[in-house]
XYZ file of C-alpha atoms in Angstrom:
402
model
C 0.000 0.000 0.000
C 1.176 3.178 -1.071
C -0.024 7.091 -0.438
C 0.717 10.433 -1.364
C 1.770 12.923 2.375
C 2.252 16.544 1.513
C 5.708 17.016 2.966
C 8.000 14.873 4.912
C 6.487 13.738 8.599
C 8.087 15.951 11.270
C 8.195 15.562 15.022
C 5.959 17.021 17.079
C 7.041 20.723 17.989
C 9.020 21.340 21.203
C 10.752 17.541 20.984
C 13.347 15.696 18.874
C 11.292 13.434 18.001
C 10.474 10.962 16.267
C 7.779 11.564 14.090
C 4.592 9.860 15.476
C 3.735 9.316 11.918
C 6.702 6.620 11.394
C 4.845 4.261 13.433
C 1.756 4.151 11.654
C 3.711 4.484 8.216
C 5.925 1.189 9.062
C 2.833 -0.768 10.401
C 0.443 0.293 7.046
C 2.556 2.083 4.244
C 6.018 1.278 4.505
C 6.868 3.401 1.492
C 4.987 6.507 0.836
C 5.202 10.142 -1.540
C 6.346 13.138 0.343
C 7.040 16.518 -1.336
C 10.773 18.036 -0.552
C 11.027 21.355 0.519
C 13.402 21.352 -2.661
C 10.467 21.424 -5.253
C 10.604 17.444 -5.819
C 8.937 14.248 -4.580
C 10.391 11.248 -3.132
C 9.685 7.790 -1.923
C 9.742 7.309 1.898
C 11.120 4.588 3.377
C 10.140 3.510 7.216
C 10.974 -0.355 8.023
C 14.391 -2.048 9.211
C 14.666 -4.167 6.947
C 13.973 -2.318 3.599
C 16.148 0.741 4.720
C 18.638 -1.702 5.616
C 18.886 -2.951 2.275
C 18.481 0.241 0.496
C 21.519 1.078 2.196
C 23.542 -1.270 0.500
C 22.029 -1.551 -2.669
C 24.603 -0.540 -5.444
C 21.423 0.205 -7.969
C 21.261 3.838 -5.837
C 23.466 6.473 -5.648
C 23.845 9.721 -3.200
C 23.022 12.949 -5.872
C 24.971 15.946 -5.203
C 21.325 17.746 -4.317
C 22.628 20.861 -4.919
C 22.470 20.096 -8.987
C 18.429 19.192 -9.408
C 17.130 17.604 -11.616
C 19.656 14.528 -11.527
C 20.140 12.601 -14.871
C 21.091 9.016 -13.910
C 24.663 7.576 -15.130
C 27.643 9.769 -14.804
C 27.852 13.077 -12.570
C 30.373 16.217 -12.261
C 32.585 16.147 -9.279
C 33.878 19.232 -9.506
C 30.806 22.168 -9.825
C 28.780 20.570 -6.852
C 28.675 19.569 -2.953
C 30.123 16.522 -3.440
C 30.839 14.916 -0.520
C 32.233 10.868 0.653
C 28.858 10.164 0.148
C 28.485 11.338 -3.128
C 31.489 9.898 -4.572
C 31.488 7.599 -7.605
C 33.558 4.730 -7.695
C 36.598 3.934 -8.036
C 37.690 6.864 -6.660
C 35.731 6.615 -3.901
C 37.206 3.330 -2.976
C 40.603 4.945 -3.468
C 39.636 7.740 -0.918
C 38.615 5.186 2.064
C 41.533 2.827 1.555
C 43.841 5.982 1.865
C 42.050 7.316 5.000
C 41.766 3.849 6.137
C 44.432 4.088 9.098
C 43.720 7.164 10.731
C 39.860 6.507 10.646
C 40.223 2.672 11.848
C 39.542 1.264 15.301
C 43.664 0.823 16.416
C 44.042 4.586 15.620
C 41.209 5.876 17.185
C 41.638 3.300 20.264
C 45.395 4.970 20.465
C 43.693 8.620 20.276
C 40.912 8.394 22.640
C 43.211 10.128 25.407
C 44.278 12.960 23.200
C 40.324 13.323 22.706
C 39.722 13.128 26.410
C 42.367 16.015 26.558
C 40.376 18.314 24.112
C 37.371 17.505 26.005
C 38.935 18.473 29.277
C 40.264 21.335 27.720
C 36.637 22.796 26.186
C 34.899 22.003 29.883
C 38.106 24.006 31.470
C 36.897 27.156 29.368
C 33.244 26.511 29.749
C 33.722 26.099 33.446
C 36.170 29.315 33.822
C 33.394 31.542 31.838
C 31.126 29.865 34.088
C 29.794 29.303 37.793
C 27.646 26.974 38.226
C 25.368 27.569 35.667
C 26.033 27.478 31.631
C 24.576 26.903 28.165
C 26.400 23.286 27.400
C 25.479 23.345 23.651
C 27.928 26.553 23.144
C 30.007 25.731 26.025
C 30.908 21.774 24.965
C 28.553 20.016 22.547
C 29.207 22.184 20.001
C 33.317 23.399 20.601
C 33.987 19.727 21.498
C 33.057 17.658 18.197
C 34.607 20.390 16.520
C 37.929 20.317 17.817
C 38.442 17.060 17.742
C 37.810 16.881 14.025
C 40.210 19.319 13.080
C 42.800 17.987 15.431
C 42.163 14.626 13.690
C 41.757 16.205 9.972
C 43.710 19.378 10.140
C 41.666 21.550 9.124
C 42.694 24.990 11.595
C 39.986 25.539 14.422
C 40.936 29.027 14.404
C 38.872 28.926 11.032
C 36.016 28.232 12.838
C 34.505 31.497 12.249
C 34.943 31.430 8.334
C 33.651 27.873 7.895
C 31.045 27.067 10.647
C 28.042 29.331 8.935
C 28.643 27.902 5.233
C 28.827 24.055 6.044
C 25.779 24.619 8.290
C 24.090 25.834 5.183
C 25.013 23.365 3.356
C 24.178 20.627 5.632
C 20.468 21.780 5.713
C 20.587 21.530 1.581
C 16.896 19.895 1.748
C 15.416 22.566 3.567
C 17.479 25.721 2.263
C 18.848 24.449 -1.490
C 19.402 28.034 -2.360
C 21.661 28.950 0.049
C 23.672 25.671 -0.333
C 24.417 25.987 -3.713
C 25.674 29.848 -2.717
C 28.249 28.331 -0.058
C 29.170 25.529 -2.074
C 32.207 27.928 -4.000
C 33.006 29.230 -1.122
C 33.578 25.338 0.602
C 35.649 24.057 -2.223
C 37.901 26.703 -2.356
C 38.339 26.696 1.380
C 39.402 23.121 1.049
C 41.758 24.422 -1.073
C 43.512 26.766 0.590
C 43.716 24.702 3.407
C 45.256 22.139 1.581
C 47.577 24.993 -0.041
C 48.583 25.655 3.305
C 49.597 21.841 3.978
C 51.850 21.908 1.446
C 53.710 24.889 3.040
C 53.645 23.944 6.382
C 52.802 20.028 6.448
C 51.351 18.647 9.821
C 50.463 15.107 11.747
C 47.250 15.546 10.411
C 44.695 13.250 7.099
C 45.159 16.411 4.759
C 48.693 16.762 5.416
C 48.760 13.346 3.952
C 46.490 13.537 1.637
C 48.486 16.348 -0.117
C 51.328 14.361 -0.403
C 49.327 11.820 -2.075
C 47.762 14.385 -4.710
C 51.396 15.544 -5.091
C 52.207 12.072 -5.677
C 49.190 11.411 -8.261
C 47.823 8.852 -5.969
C 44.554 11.137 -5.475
C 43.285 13.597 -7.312
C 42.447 17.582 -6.545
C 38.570 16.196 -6.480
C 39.598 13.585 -3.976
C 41.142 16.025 -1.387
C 38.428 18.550 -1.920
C 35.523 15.863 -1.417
C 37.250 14.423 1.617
C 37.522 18.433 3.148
C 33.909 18.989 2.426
C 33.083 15.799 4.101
C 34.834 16.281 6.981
C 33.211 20.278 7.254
C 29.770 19.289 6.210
C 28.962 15.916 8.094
C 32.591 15.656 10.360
C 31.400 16.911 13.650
C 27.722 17.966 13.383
C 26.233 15.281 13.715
C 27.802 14.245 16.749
C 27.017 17.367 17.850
C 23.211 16.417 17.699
C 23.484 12.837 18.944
C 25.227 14.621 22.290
C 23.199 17.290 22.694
C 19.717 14.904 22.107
C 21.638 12.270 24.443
C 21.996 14.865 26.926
C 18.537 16.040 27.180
C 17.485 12.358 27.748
C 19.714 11.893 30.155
C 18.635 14.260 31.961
C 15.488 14.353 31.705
C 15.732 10.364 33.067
C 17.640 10.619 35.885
C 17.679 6.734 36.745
C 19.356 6.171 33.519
C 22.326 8.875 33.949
C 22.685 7.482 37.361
C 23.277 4.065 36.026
C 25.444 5.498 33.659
C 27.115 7.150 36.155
C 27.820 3.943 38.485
C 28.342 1.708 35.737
C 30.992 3.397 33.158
C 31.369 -0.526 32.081
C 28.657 -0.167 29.844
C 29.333 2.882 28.223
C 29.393 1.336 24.461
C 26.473 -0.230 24.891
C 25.284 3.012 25.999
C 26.545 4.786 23.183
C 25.271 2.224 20.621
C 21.975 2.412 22.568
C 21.744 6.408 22.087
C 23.126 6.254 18.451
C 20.041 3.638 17.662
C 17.033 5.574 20.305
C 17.771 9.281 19.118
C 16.234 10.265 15.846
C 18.917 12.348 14.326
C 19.192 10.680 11.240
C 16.053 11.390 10.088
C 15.734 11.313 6.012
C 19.026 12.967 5.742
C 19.904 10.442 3.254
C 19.030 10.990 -0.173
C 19.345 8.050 -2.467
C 19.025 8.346 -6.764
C 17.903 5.660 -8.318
C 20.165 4.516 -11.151
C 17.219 2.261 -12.831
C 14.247 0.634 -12.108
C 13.818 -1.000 -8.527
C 10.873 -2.910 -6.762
C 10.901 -1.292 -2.833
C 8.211 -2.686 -0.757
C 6.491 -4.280 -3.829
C 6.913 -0.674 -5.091
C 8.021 0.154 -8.387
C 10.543 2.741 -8.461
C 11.553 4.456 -11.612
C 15.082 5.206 -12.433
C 15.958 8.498 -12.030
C 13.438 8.709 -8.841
C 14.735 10.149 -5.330
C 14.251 7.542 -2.535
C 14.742 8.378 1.309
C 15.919 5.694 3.802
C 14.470 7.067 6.969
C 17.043 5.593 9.272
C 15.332 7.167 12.663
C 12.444 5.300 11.632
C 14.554 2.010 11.136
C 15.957 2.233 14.212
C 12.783 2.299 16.189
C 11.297 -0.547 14.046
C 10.011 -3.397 16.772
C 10.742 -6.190 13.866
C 14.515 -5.425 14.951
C 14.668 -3.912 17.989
C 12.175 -5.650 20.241
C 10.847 -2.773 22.865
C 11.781 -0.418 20.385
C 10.718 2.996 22.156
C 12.581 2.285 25.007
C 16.135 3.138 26.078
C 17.923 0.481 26.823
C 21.746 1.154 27.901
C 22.846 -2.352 28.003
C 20.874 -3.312 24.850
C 22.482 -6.357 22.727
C 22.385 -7.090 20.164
C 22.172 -3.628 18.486
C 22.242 -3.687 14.489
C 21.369 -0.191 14.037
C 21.851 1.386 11.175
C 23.072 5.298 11.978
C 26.253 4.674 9.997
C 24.540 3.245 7.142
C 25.679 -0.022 5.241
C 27.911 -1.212 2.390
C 30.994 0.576 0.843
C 29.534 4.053 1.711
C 28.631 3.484 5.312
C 30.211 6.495 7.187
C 34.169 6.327 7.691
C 34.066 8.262 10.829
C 32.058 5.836 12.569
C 34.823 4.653 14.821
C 35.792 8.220 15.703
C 32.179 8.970 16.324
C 31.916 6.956 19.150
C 34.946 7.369 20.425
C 33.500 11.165 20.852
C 30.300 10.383 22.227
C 31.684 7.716 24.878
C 34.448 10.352 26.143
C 32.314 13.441 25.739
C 29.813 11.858 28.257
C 32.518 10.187 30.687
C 34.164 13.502 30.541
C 30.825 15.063 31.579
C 30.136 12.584 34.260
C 33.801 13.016 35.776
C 33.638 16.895 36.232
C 29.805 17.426 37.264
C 28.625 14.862 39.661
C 25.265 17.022 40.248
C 24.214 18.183 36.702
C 21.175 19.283 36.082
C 18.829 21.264 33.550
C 18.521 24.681 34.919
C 14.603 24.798 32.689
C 11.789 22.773 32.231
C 12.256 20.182 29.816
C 9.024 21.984 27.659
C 10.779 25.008 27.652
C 13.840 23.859 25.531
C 13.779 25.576 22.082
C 14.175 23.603 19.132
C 14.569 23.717 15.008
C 11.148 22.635 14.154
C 11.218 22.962 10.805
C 13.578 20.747 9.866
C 13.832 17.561 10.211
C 16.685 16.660 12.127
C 16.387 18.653 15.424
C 18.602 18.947 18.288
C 18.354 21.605 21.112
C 19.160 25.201 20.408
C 20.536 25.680 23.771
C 20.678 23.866 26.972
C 21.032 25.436 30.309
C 22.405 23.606 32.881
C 23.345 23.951 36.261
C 25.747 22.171 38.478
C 28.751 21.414 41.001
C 31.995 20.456 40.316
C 33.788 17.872 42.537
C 35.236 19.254 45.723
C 32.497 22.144 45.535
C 30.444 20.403 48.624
């Protein structure tokens, strides 16, 4: 059964989320019309097990959605917002087996304490320009992702200020395509002079080595400026929104950050656990059909634009038995916030590794935090579809405060 929605199913306002239509859509229509924001329509995708395999199915691409209408077959790499995801092969498969190393589980296993440092480092600022009582968002869930991807990428934080506004922009494509395509010069040709700047004064950083393999003709110009936009568009935001919507349900659940608390043992399957519960990744991946494919007993015609809701997915009872509960110490856990195949995200280990000390670094310096407002009173982006808090005032004491 299929139907026609006017616009992509939001969440309620005032919460993250999920949409209380993904429930109904999974259990009746499992694949459904909505109308993009962008001027086009698209097939909706809600269950596990057809999002999983969307995911992984080579017959779809990622479009650069900054270029609509797509043709199907072959693309421009080097007009558009053409991220890791967007990548055609082989060069994407180049790209990953060159970043392998610095993006695998060793390196980031050897890095985690020069993450811990960073996030000690962000709380010792938030803390100093604050007594007792601070926005975390600006003061850590925001500098803290951030950091640690340019320390890991080298790309300069003092940059910040030039390239934080654009690659939000851009990230929000499906809502604001305009504006996207405006910043999208202005990206590449950061990229570039970044990586200009690598060549003069190389660091221990990806682009550093990257360079040298563009100088090298291993990689391409394309390759090192898809990698850079990568890492600015979808390198740190995202984590940024998983901490901030872990934090509000934390909090708002005391019993569970308690446990937490007691029990840092099962921070993975925490992590996992929050990854899989919070609705973040909700339709933010855009698939192109390259020719005709049958989705849910579905026709869908090549050149078509199919969404994988992976927030629905995730909360899909055929999978995850007790689905709309949180479960910390939840296994097995086969979610599918990274995605699947050979474009599942590359920064998945490092992801983790950001949300696991992010929260133990939270836990070790506030033993008594708290949300300084009512949960209802939290202001969030209600218009789009992935929402995280604006702000979030907190209050607390740090250890040896009484």
């Amino acid at each position: 059964m299929t139907e026609t929605t006017s616009s992509m199913p939001l969440a309620d306002p005032g919460t993250m989320g999920p949409p209380q239509d993904h429930a109904r859509l999974r259990a009746h229509c499992p694949i459904t019309r909505v109308q993009l924001p962008i001027g086009v329509s698209a097939w909706y995708v809600t269950r596990y097990e057809d999002v999983r395999a969307l995911l992984g199915d080579p017959r779809f691409t990622r479009p650069d959605i900054t270029i609509f209408p797509h043709p199907t077959g072959e693309r421009p790499r080097d007009v558009g917002l053409t991220t890791m995801m967007e990548m055609p092969e082989p060069a994407h498969a180049k790209l990953r087996r060159a970043i392998a190393e610095p993006f695998g589980t060793r390196a980031v296993q050897a890095r985690t304490d020069r993450i811990r440092r960073i996030a000690d480092r962000v709380l010792d600022d938030f803390t100093a320009a604050n007594r007792g009582r601070g926005d975390l968002v600006l003061g850590f869930v925001e500098p803290f992702p951030l950091a640690v991807m340019c320390d890991v990428v080298g790309i300069p934080y003092e940059d910040r200020d030039r390239f934080l506004a654009p690659a939000d922009a851009a990230l929000g494509a499906l809502s604001t395509l305009e504006e996207s395509r405006r910043v999208t010069g202005f990206l590449r040709a950061y990229v570039l002079e970044v990586a200009e700047r690598k060549r003069r004064e190389p660091g221990q950083d990806v682009l550093t080595d990257l360079v040298r393999r563009w100088d090298a003709g291993e990689l391409s110009r394309e390759d090192v400026v898809d990698f850079g936009l990568s890492m600015l568009i979808a390198g740190y935001r995202t984590v940024t929104m998983f901490l901030a919507n872990a934090l509000v349900v934390l909090l708002t659940e005391p019993d569970r950050l308690a446990d937490l608390r007691r029990d840092r043992g099962v921070m993975d399957t925490a992590v996992d656990e929050l990854l899989r519960y919070l609705p973040v990744m909700n339709s933010n991946i855009v698939l192109l059909a390259e020719q005709d494919v049958e989705v849910c007993g579905q026709l869908v015609r090549a050149g078509e634009i199919v969404l994988p809701v992976i927030a629905s997915a995730n909360r899909d009872e055929r999978a995850f038995p007790g689905a709309d509960r949180l479960d910390l110490r939840r296994r097995p856990n086969p979610h599918v916030v990274f995605g699947r195949g050979p474009h599942s995200c590359v920064g998945a280990n490092l992801a983790r590794a950001e949300l696991a000390v992010g929260l133990s670094a939270l836990l070790d310096r506030f033993p008594h935090l708290a949300l300084a407002v009512d949960p209802t009173d939290l202001s969030w982006e209600d218009d789009l579809p992935v929402k995280s808090p604006r702000r979030l005032p907190v209050t607390w004491r740090e250890r040896g405060t009484g």
